CSV table of C-alpha atoms in Angstrom, one decimal:
chain,number,residue,atom,x,y,z
A,1,MET,CA,-61.8,-68.7,-4.0
A,2,ILE,CA,-61.8,-71.4,-6.6
A,3,ARG,CA,-65.0,-73.4,-6.6
A,4,LEU,CA,-64.8,-77.0,-7.7
A,5,LEU,CA,-68.1,-78.0,-9.4
A,6,TYR,CA,-67.5,-81.7,-9.4
A,7,PHE,CA,-65.1,-84.3,-10.8
A,8,LEU,CA,-66.1,-87.5,-12.6
A,9,PHE,CA,-63.9,-90.5,-13.3
A,10,CYS,CA,-66.4,-91.8,-15.9
A,11,ILE,CA,-67.0,-88.7,-17.9
A,12,LEU,CA,-65.8,-90.3,-21.1
A,13,GLN,CA,-68.4,-92.9,-20.7
A,14,VAL,CA,-71.4,-90.6,-20.3
A,15,GLY,CA,-70.5,-88.2,-23.1
A,16,SER,CA,-68.8,-84.9,-23.6
A,17,LEU,CA,-69.6,-82.3,-21.0
A,18,GLN,CA,-69.2,-78.6,-21.8
A,19,ALA,CA,-70.2,-75.8,-19.5
A,20,GLU,CA,-69.6,-72.1,-19.9
A,21,GLY,CA,-67.3,-70.9,-17.2
A,22,PHE,CA,-65.8,-74.3,-16.5
A,23,ALA,CA,-62.7,-76.1,-17.7
A,24,THR,CA,-62.7,-79.8,-18.4
A,25,VAL,CA,-59.8,-82.2,-18.3
A,26,LYS,CA,-60.3,-85.7,-19.8
A,27,GLY,CA,-57.7,-88.4,-19.5
A,28,ARG,CA,-57.0,-92.1,-20.2
A,29,VAL,CA,-54.3,-94.4,-18.8
A,30,SER,CA,-52.8,-97.3,-20.6
A,31,GLY,CA,-49.8,-99.6,-20.4
A,32,GLU,CA,-48.1,-101.3,-17.4
A,33,GLN,CA,-48.0,-100.2,-13.8
A,34,GLN,CA,-50.9,-97.9,-14.1
A,35,PRO,CA,-51.8,-95.5,-11.2
A,36,LEU,CA,-54.8,-96.4,-9.2
A,37,ASN,CA,-55.9,-92.8,-9.0
A,38,ILE,CA,-55.1,-89.4,-10.4
A,39,GLN,CA,-55.0,-86.2,-8.4
A,40,LEU,CA,-55.5,-82.6,-9.5
A,41,MET,CA,-53.2,-80.3,-7.6
A,42,ARG,CA,-52.8,-76.6,-6.9
A,43,VAL,CA,-49.9,-74.9,-5.4
A,44,GLU,CA,-49.9,-73.0,-2.1
A,45,ASN,CA,-46.7,-71.3,-1.0
A,46,GLY,CA,-44.5,-73.5,-3.0
A,47,VAL,CA,-46.1,-76.8,-1.9
A,48,PRO,CA,-48.5,-79.0,-3.9
A,49,VAL,CA,-52.0,-79.3,-2.4
A,50,GLU,CA,-54.6,-81.7,-3.6
A,51,TYR,CA,-57.5,-79.9,-5.2
A,52,ALA,CA,-59.5,-82.9,-6.3
A,53,GLY,CA,-58.9,-86.6,-6.8
A,54,THR,CA,-60.5,-89.5,-8.7
A,55,SER,CA,-59.9,-93.2,-9.2
A,56,ILE,CA,-59.5,-94.6,-12.7
A,57,ALA,CA,-62.6,-96.0,-14.3
A,58,SER,CA,-62.7,-99.6,-15.6
A,59,GLY,CA,-62.0,-98.4,-19.1
A,60,GLY,CA,-58.9,-96.4,-18.0
A,61,SER,CA,-60.6,-93.0,-18.1
A,62,PHE,CA,-60.7,-90.2,-15.7
A,63,ALA,CA,-61.9,-86.6,-15.8
A,64,PHE,CA,-62.2,-83.3,-13.9
A,65,MET,CA,-64.4,-80.3,-14.3
A,66,LEU,CA,-63.7,-77.1,-12.5
A,67,GLU,CA,-63.9,-73.3,-12.5
A,68,PRO,CA,-60.3,-72.0,-12.8
A,69,GLU,CA,-59.0,-68.9,-11.3
A,70,GLU,CA,-58.2,-66.2,-13.8
A,71,ASN,CA,-55.0,-65.0,-12.0
A,72,GLN,CA,-53.7,-68.5,-11.3
A,73,PRO,CA,-54.7,-70.9,-14.1
A,74,TYR,CA,-52.1,-73.5,-13.5
A,75,TYR,CA,-53.1,-76.9,-12.2
A,76,TYR,CA,-51.1,-80.2,-12.1
A,77,LEU,CA,-52.1,-83.7,-12.7
A,78,TYR,CA,-50.3,-86.1,-10.4
A,79,ASP,CA,-50.0,-89.8,-10.6
A,80,GLY,CA,-48.1,-90.4,-7.4
A,81,LYS,CA,-44.7,-89.8,-9.0
A,82,GLY,CA,-44.7,-87.0,-11.4
A,83,TYR,CA,-46.6,-83.8,-12.3
A,84,CYS,CA,-48.2,-82.6,-15.6
A,85,ARG,CA,-48.6,-78.8,-15.7
A,86,LEU,CA,-51.8,-77.6,-17.3
A,87,TYR,CA,-53.1,-74.1,-18.2
A,88,LEU,CA,-56.8,-74.4,-17.7
A,89,GLN,CA,-59.3,-71.9,-19.1
A,90,ALA,CA,-63.1,-71.6,-18.8
A,91,GLY,CA,-64.9,-73.2,-21.7
A,92,VAL,CA,-61.7,-75.1,-22.8
A,93,GLU,CA,-61.4,-78.9,-22.8
A,94,THR,CA,-57.9,-80.4,-22.4
A,95,GLU,CA,-57.3,-84.1,-23.2
A,96,VAL,CA,-54.3,-86.1,-21.8
A,97,VAL,CA,-53.1,-89.7,-21.9
A,98,TRP,CA,-50.9,-91.5,-19.3
A,99,GLU,CA,-48.6,-94.0,-20.9
A,100,ASP,CA,-45.0,-95.2,-20.4
A,101,GLN,CA,-45.1,-93.7,-16.9
A,102,ASN,CA,-45.7,-90.2,-18.2
A,103,PHE,CA,-48.5,-87.8,-19.0
A,104,ARG,CA,-48.9,-86.4,-22.5
A,105,VAL,CA,-51.3,-83.7,-23.7
A,106,ILE,CA,-53.0,-84.8,-27.0
A,107,GLN,CA,-55.6,-82.1,-27.2
A,108,SER,CA,-54.3,-78.9,-25.7
A,109,GLY,CA,-57.3,-76.7,-26.1
A,110,ASN,CA,-55.2,-73.5,-26.1
A,111,GLU,CA,-51.8,-72.3,-27.2
A,112,GLU,CA,-50.5,-72.2,-23.6
A,113,ASN,CA,-50.9,-76.0,-23.2
A,114,ARG,CA,-49.5,-76.6,-26.6
A,115,LEU,CA,-46.3,-74.8,-25.6
A,116,LEU,CA,-46.2,-76.4,-22.2
A,117,GLU,CA,-46.3,-79.8,-23.8
A,118,THR,CA,-43.5,-78.8,-26.2
A,119,TRP,CA,-41.4,-77.8,-23.1
A,120,ARG,CA,-42.4,-81.1,-21.4
A,121,GLU,CA,-41.0,-83.1,-24.3
A,122,MET,CA,-37.8,-81.1,-24.3
A,123,GLU,CA,-37.2,-81.5,-20.6
A,124,ARG,CA,-37.6,-85.3,-20.8
A,125,GLU,CA,-33.9,-85.4,-21.6
A,126,LEU,CA,-33.3,-84.3,-18.1
A,127,LYS,CA,-35.6,-86.8,-16.5
A,128,GLY,CA,-34.6,-90.1,-18.1
A,129,ASP,CA,-33.0,-93.0,-16.4
A,130,GLN,CA,-29.4,-92.1,-15.9
A,131,LYS,CA,-28.2,-95.2,-14.1
A,132,SER,CA,-26.0,-96.2,-17.1
A,133,ASP,CA,-24.4,-92.7,-17.3
A,134,THR,CA,-21.5,-91.4,-15.4
A,135,TYR,CA,-22.3,-88.6,-12.9
A,136,GLY,CA,-20.8,-85.9,-15.1
A,137,ALA,CA,-22.8,-86.9,-18.2
A,138,PHE,CA,-25.7,-84.9,-16.9
A,139,PHE,CA,-24.0,-81.5,-17.3
A,140,PRO,CA,-23.4,-81.3,-21.0
A,141,ARG,CA,-26.9,-82.7,-21.5
A,142,PHE,CA,-28.3,-80.0,-19.3
A,143,GLU,CA,-26.4,-77.3,-21.3
A,144,SER,CA,-27.7,-78.8,-24.5
A,145,VAL,CA,-31.2,-78.5,-23.3
A,146,ARG,CA,-30.7,-75.0,-22.2
A,147,LYS,CA,-29.3,-74.0,-25.6
A,148,ASN,CA,-32.2,-75.7,-27.4
A,149,VAL,CA,-34.9,-74.2,-25.2
A,150,ASN,CA,-33.4,-70.7,-25.5
A,151,ASN,CA,-33.6,-71.0,-29.3
A,152,TRP,CA,-37.2,-72.3,-29.0
A,153,LEU,CA,-38.2,-69.5,-26.7
A,154,SER,CA,-36.9,-66.9,-29.2
A,155,GLU,CA,-39.2,-68.4,-31.8
A,156,VAL,CA,-42.1,-68.4,-29.4
A,157,GLU,CA,-41.5,-64.8,-28.6
A,158,ARG,CA,-42.0,-64.0,-32.3
A,159,ILE,CA,-45.2,-66.0,-32.6
A,160,LEU,CA,-46.9,-65.6,-29.2
A,161,PRO,CA,-45.3,-62.5,-27.5
A,162,ASN,CA,-48.0,-62.2,-24.9
A,163,TYR,CA,-47.2,-65.5,-23.2
A,164,VAL,CA,-43.5,-65.8,-23.7
A,165,THR,CA,-42.5,-63.9,-20.5
A,166,GLU,CA,-44.5,-66.2,-18.3
A,167,LEU,CA,-43.3,-69.3,-20.2
A,168,LYS,CA,-39.7,-68.2,-19.8
A,169,GLU,CA,-40.1,-68.0,-16.0
A,170,ILE,CA,-41.6,-71.5,-15.9
A,171,VAL,CA,-38.7,-72.9,-18.0
A,172,GLU,CA,-36.0,-71.0,-15.9
A,173,LEU,CA,-37.4,-72.4,-12.7
A,174,ASP,CA,-37.9,-75.9,-14.1
A,175,LEU,CA,-34.2,-75.9,-15.2
A,176,LEU,CA,-33.0,-74.6,-11.9
A,177,ASN,CA,-35.0,-77.4,-10.1
A,178,HIS,CA,-33.6,-80.1,-12.4
A,179,PHE,CA,-30.1,-79.0,-11.8
A,180,VAL,CA,-30.3,-78.5,-8.0
A,181,MET,CA,-32.2,-81.8,-7.6
A,182,TYR,CA,-29.6,-83.7,-9.5
A,183,VAL,CA,-26.5,-82.3,-7.7
A,184,ALA,CA,-28.2,-82.5,-4.3
A,185,LYS,CA,-29.3,-86.2,-4.7
A,186,ARG,CA,-26.7,-87.7,-7.0
A,187,GLN,CA,-23.3,-86.1,-6.3
A,188,GLN,CA,-20.8,-88.8,-5.8
A,189,ASN,CA,-18.0,-86.9,-4.0
A,190,TYR,CA,-17.0,-83.5,-2.7
A,191,GLU,CA,-15.0,-82.5,-5.8
A,192,SER,CA,-17.2,-83.3,-8.8
A,193,GLU,CA,-17.9,-82.2,-12.3
A,194,GLU,CA,-20.7,-79.8,-11.5
A,195,GLN,CA,-18.2,-77.3,-10.3
A,196,GLU,CA,-16.9,-76.9,-13.8
A,197,SER,CA,-20.4,-75.9,-15.0
A,198,ALA,CA,-20.9,-72.2,-15.7
A,199,TYR,CA,-24.5,-72.6,-14.6
A,200,TYR,CA,-23.3,-74.0,-11.3
A,201,GLN,CA,-21.0,-71.0,-10.7
A,202,GLN,CA,-23.9,-68.7,-11.5
A,203,ILE,CA,-26.5,-70.2,-9.1
A,204,MET,CA,-24.3,-71.2,-6.2
A,205,LYS,CA,-22.9,-67.8,-5.2
A,206,SER,CA,-26.2,-67.1,-3.5
A,207,PHE,CA,-29.8,-68.3,-4.0
A,208,PRO,CA,-30.6,-67.0,-7.5
A,209,GLU,CA,-34.3,-66.2,-7.2
A,210,LYS,CA,-35.0,-62.5,-6.5
A,211,ASP,CA,-38.8,-62.6,-6.5
A,212,SER,CA,-41.5,-64.8,-5.1
A,213,ARG,CA,-42.4,-66.6,-8.4
A,214,LEU,CA,-40.8,-69.9,-7.0
A,215,LEU,CA,-43.8,-70.1,-4.6
A,216,LYS,CA,-46.1,-70.7,-7.6
A,217,GLN,CA,-44.3,-74.0,-8.5
A,218,PRO,CA,-45.2,-77.3,-6.9
A,219,TYR,CA,-41.5,-78.0,-6.1
A,220,GLY,CA,-40.8,-74.5,-4.8
A,221,MET,CA,-40.1,-75.3,-1.1
A,222,GLU,CA,-38.4,-78.6,-2.0
A,223,LEU,CA,-36.1,-76.8,-4.4
A,224,LEU,CA,-35.2,-74.3,-1.6
A,225,ASN,CA,-34.5,-77.1,0.8
A,226,ASN,CA,-32.4,-79.1,-1.7
A,227,TYR,CA,-30.4,-76.0,-2.5
A,228,PHE,CA,-29.4,-75.3,1.1
A,229,THR,CA,-28.9,-78.9,1.9
A,230,TYR,CA,-26.5,-79.2,-1.0
A,231,LYS,CA,-24.5,-76.1,0.2
A,232,GLN,CA,-24.3,-77.4,3.7
A,233,THR,CA,-23.1,-80.9,2.6
A,234,PHE,CA,-20.7,-80.0,-0.2
A,235,ILE,CA,-19.8,-76.3,0.1
A,236,PHE,CA,-19.9,-75.6,3.9
A,237,ARG,CA,-19.0,-79.1,4.8
A,238,ASP,CA,-16.4,-78.2,7.4
A,239,ARG,CA,-18.7,-76.0,9.4
A,240,GLU,CA,-22.3,-75.3,10.1
A,241,TYR,CA,-24.1,-73.3,7.4
A,242,THR,CA,-26.2,-71.4,9.8
A,243,MET,CA,-29.9,-70.4,9.5
A,244,GLU,CA,-28.8,-66.8,9.5
A,245,GLU,CA,-26.5,-67.3,6.6
A,246,ARG,CA,-29.3,-69.0,4.6
A,247,LEU,CA,-31.8,-66.3,5.4
A,248,ALA,CA,-29.3,-63.7,4.3
A,249,GLU,CA,-29.3,-65.3,0.8
A,250,LEU,CA,-33.0,-64.8,0.5
A,251,ASN,CA,-33.7,-61.2,-0.4
A,252,VAL,CA,-37.3,-61.9,-1.0
A,253,PRO,CA,-39.5,-61.5,2.1
A,254,GLU,CA,-41.9,-64.2,1.1
A,255,LEU,CA,-39.2,-66.7,0.5
A,256,LYS,CA,-37.5,-65.9,3.7
A,257,ALA,CA,-40.8,-66.2,5.6
A,258,GLU,CA,-41.7,-69.5,4.0
A,259,TYR,CA,-38.2,-70.9,4.8
A,260,ILE,CA,-38.6,-69.9,8.4
A,261,LEU,CA,-41.9,-71.7,8.6
A,262,ALA,CA,-40.5,-74.8,6.8
A,263,LYS,CA,-37.7,-75.2,9.4
A,264,ILE,CA,-40.0,-75.1,12.5
A,265,PRO,CA,-39.0,-77.8,14.9
A,266,THR,CA,-41.9,-80.3,15.0
A,267,THR,CA,-41.1,-82.7,17.8
A,268,ASP,CA,-39.6,-80.9,20.7
A,269,TYR,CA,-41.7,-78.1,22.3
A,270,ARG,CA,-38.7,-76.5,24.0
A,271,ARG,CA,-36.8,-76.2,20.7
A,272,TYR,CA,-40.0,-74.8,19.2
A,273,CYS,CA,-40.3,-72.1,21.9
A,274,GLU,CA,-36.7,-71.1,21.4
A,275,TYR,CA,-37.2,-71.0,17.6
A,276,GLU,CA,-40.5,-69.0,17.9
A,277,ARG,CA,-39.0,-66.4,20.2
A,278,TYR,CA,-36.1,-65.8,17.8
A,279,TYR,CA,-37.8,-66.0,14.4
A,280,MET,CA,-41.4,-65.0,14.9
A,281,PRO,CA,-40.5,-61.3,15.2
A,282,LEU,CA,-38.9,-61.5,11.8
A,283,LEU,CA,-42.2,-62.6,10.2
A,284,PRO,CA,-45.0,-60.4,8.8
A,285,GLU,CA,-48.3,-60.6,10.7
A,286,SER,CA,-49.9,-63.2,8.4
A,287,TYR,CA,-46.9,-65.5,8.6
A,288,ARG,CA,-46.9,-65.1,12.4
A,289,GLN,CA,-50.4,-66.4,12.5
A,290,ARG,CA,-49.5,-69.3,10.3
A,291,MET,CA,-46.5,-70.2,12.5
A,292,ARG,CA,-48.7,-70.3,15.6
A,293,HIS,CA,-51.4,-72.4,13.9
A,294,LEU,CA,-49.3,-74.9,12.0
A,295,GLN,CA,-50.8,-78.3,12.9
A,296,GLU,CA,-47.3,-79.9,12.6
A,297,ARG,CA,-45.8,-77.8,15.4
A,298,PRO,CA,-45.5,-79.3,18.9
A,299,VAL,CA,-48.0,-78.0,21.4
A,300,SER,CA,-47.8,-76.9,24.9
A,301,ILE,CA,-48.8,-79.4,27.5
A,302,LEU,CA,-51.4,-77.7,29.7
A,303,GLN,CA,-50.0,-78.8,33.0
A,304,PRO,CA,-48.1,-76.9,35.8
A,305,GLY,CA,-44.4,-76.9,35.2
A,306,GLU,CA,-44.6,-77.4,31.4
A,307,LEU,CA,-43.5,-74.6,29.0
A,308,ALA,CA,-46.2,-72.2,28.1
A,309,PRO,CA,-46.7,-70.7,24.6
A,310,ASN,CA,-44.8,-67.5,24.0
A,311,LEU,CA,-47.9,-65.4,23.3
A,312,MET,CA,-47.1,-62.5,21.1
A,313,TYR,CA,-49.5,-59.7,20.1
A,314,PRO,CA,-49.5,-55.9,19.4
A,315,ASP,CA,-50.4,-53.2,21.9
A,316,THR,CA,-52.6,-50.2,21.1
A,317,ASN,CA,-49.7,-48.6,19.2
A,318,GLY,CA,-49.0,-51.7,17.1
A,319,GLN,CA,-45.9,-52.6,19.0
A,320,LEU,CA,-45.4,-56.3,19.4
A,321,HIS,CA,-45.0,-57.8,22.9
A,322,SER,CA,-44.3,-61.4,23.8
A,323,MET,CA,-44.2,-63.3,27.0
A,324,ALA,CA,-40.5,-63.6,26.6
A,325,ASP,CA,-40.3,-59.8,27.0
A,326,PHE,CA,-41.3,-60.4,30.7
A,327,LYS,CA,-38.9,-63.1,31.6
A,328,GLY,CA,-38.1,-63.0,35.3
A,329,LYS,CA,-41.6,-62.0,36.2
A,330,TYR,CA,-44.8,-63.8,36.8
A,331,LYS,CA,-47.4,-63.2,34.1
A,332,TYR,CA,-51.1,-63.1,35.0
A,333,ILE,CA,-53.0,-63.3,31.7
A,334,ASP,CA,-56.5,-62.2,31.2
A,335,ILE,CA,-58.1,-63.2,27.9
A,336,TRP,CA,-61.2,-61.1,27.4
A,337,ALA,CA,-63.4,-59.0,25.0
A,338,THR,CA,-65.2,-55.7,25.2
A,339,TRP,CA,-68.5,-57.5,24.3
A,340,CYS,CA,-68.1,-60.0,27.2
A,341,VAL,CA,-70.1,-58.9,30.3
A,342,PRO,CA,-68.4,-61.2,32.7
A,343,CYS,CA,-65.0,-60.0,31.4
A,344,LYS,CA,-65.9,-56.4,32.1
A,345,LYS,CA,-67.2,-57.2,35.6
A,346,GLU,CA,-63.7,-58.4,36.5
A,347,ILE,CA,-62.0,-55.1,35.5
A,348,PRO,CA,-62.3,-53.3,38.8
A,349,SER,CA,-60.9,-56.3,40.7
A,350,LEU,CA,-58.1,-56.6,38.2
A,351,GLN,CA,-57.3,-52.9,38.5
A,352,SER,CA,-57.3,-53.1,42.3
A,353,LEU,CA,-54.9,-56.1,42.2
A,354,GLU,CA,-52.6,-54.3,39.7
A,355,LYS,CA,-52.4,-51.3,42.1
A,356,GLU,CA,-51.8,-53.4,45.2
A,357,LEU,CA,-49.0,-55.5,43.6
A,358,GLU,CA,-47.4,-52.6,41.7
A,359,GLY,CA,-43.6,-52.8,41.7
A,360,GLN,CA,-43.6,-56.6,42.4
A,361,ASP,CA,-42.2,-59.2,40.1
A,362,ILE,CA,-45.5,-59.7,38.3
A,363,VAL,CA,-47.1,-58.2,35.1
A,364,PHE,CA,-50.8,-58.2,34.3
A,365,ILE,CA,-51.4,-58.8,30.6
A,366,SER,CA,-54.8,-58.5,29.1
A,367,ILE,CA,-55.3,-60.1,25.6
A,368,SER,CA,-58.4,-59.0,23.7
A,369,ILE,CA,-60.1,-61.2,21.2
A,370,ASP,CA,-62.2,-58.4,19.8
A,371,LYS,CA,-62.4,-58.5,16.1
A,372,ASN,CA,-63.0,-54.7,16.0
A,373,ARG,CA,-59.6,-53.2,16.8
A,374,LYS,CA,-60.9,-49.6,17.0
A,375,ALA,CA,-63.6,-50.6,19.5
A,376,TRP,CA,-61.0,-52.3,21.7
A,377,LYS,CA,-58.6,-49.3,21.5
A,378,ASP,CA,-61.4,-46.9,22.4
A,379,PHE,CA,-62.5,-49.1,25.3
A,380,VAL,CA,-58.9,-49.3,26.7
A,381,ARG,CA,-58.6,-45.5,26.4
A,382,VAL,CA,-61.9,-44.5,27.9
A,383,ARG,CA,-61.7,-47.0,30.8
A,384,GLN,CA,-58.0,-46.1,31.3
A,385,LEU,CA,-57.1,-49.8,31.6
A,386,GLY,CA,-53.7,-50.5,33.1
A,387,GLY,CA,-51.3,-53.4,32.8
A,388,THR,CA,-50.2,-54.5,29.3
A,389,GLN,CA,-53.0,-54.4,26.8
A,390,LEU,CA,-52.6,-56.6,23.8
A,391,TRP,CA,-54.9,-57.4,20.9
A,392,ALA,CA,-55.2,-60.9,19.3
A,393,GLY,CA,-58.0,-59.9,17.0
A,394,ASP,CA,-59.9,-63.1,17.3
A,395,TRP,CA,-59.7,-66.1,19.6
A,396,THR,CA,-58.7,-68.3,16.6
A,397,GLU,CA,-55.4,-66.4,16.8
A,398,LEU,CA,-54.6,-68.0,20.2
A,399,PRO,CA,-52.6,-71.2,20.2
A,400,HIS,CA,-55.1,-74.0,19.4
A,401,GLU,CA,-54.1,-76.1,22.4
A,402,LEU,CA,-55.6,-73.6,24.7
A,403,LYS,CA,-59.0,-74.7,23.4
A,404,LEU,CA,-60.6,-71.4,24.3
A,405,GLY,CA,-64.3,-72.1,24.4
A,406,SER,CA,-65.4,-69.0,26.3
A,407,VAL,CA,-64.1,-65.8,28.0
A,408,PRO,CA,-62.9,-64.6,30.4
A,409,ARG,CA,-60.0,-67.0,30.8
A,410,PHE,CA,-57.2,-66.4,33.3
A,411,MET,CA,-53.8,-68.0,33.2
A,412,LEU,CA,-50.6,-67.7,35.2
A,413,ILE,CA,-47.1,-68.2,33.9
A,414,ASP,CA,-44.0,-68.3,36.0
A,415,PRO,CA,-40.8,-66.2,35.6
A,416,GLU,CA,-39.2,-68.9,33.4
A,417,GLY,CA,-42.1,-69.2,31.0
A,418,ARG,CA,-43.7,-72.3,32.6
A,419,TRP,CA,-47.3,-72.9,33.5
A,420,VAL,CA,-48.4,-72.2,37.0
A,421,ASP,CA,-52.1,-72.5,36.2
A,422,VAL,CA,-53.8,-72.8,32.9
A,423,ASN,CA,-57.2,-71.9,34.5
A,424,ALA,CA,-56.2,-69.5,37.2
A,425,SER,CA,-58.7,-67.9,39.6
A,426,ARG,CA,-60.5,-64.7,38.6
A,427,PRO,CA,-59.4,-61.3,40.0
A,428,SER,CA,-62.6,-61.1,42.0
A,429,ASP,CA,-61.7,-64.4,43.8
A,430,PRO,CA,-60.0,-63.6,47.1
A,431,LYS,CA,-57.9,-66.8,46.7
A,432,LEU,CA,-56.0,-65.3,43.8
A,433,LYS,CA,-54.5,-62.5,45.9
A,434,GLU,CA,-53.4,-65.1,48.5
A,435,ILE,CA,-51.8,-67.3,45.7
A,436,LEU,CA,-50.0,-64.4,44.1
A,437,LYS,CA,-48.6,-63.0,47.4
A,438,LYS,CA,-47.4,-66.4,48.4
A,439,LEU,CA,-45.6,-66.8,45.0
A,440,LEU,CA,-44.1,-63.3,45.3
A,441,GLY,CA,-43.0,-64.0,48.9
A,442,LYS,CA,-45.2,-61.4,50.4
């Protein structure tokens, strides 16, 4: 875990700060339309995330001091419009200026930053104002940049062979992003000049990335979305370019999982439930957890008649089960833990209820929030617990709208997946048996 020591916007005014183990970034802004603040960004799963931020001092200076990660030394200065990639190392000071709407490194501090600045200068040809150009003028310019950068990288390989592989990856992805962003946002008609480009033919057969390196770039997920949006609009324009077809182009599990998460419906809970039931089983465990806990997703309304979450957890054999597996049956859910005394007191009543209603259209599902999976499995085996026994691993893995403050917690869901009661009676309460028999028509 990266630890940010502190950041100072007036560091240039108080003198040079050097600290062993920490990297320093100093900067100054000048010219017109200056930004009001500068952010230092990291990348998480192909999306830029603010790491620190500072306002600009009265003299135009700003600075950051931090302890960089050894295995991921890239950070990005962001002015609200564009990024400046930096390779930060402990004990190294990097100095930048912001002028003419762009960042420029004037003191690299290491060879990596010097090379990144060279590449940044080369790629400016792809970023300039193209309003006076015809649409097709971009493509020969793009090929010219590709040719020049390939020659440059060959020279870099001779001088600094230890870094050139990493640098090549960055350049390749940056070029791909420039090309896709341009055709996705600026294409003028369906039959355009990009189709004559050899690079276009190469990348549009299927998504060209075959590993997860894209997720280390701040534009990673934006590039993925732009790519598929372009194909829907200009290649598959006469029919729907389905989610299944898009996922089939992604041979990298991490990219596939991130794209599934990126396309989650965020406003309609019914659509979300349908999406979750179909795509959550395709996700590895860590991604399933993220899907369930994304703050952007719509949440279940905890009222009778509203759709309930499609709770999905593994059994003692590791086999996933979800509420959708039991469609057509009532689902009486017991959220419990082996360390919970009140929970264990309810077990005999629950077992009695299970036996009495055996064969009826109801399933009894116990979801453990024990962190210790072995302790839970042993308890289930020794006590010979019936019903469907599932393991959440921690109550934080339950949908956050349940607001689980304590256990046991009992809930009842109808055959169509709708809430009957979000705080149902306990098995030891005689009223529960009456309620269930009435629902079952007994």
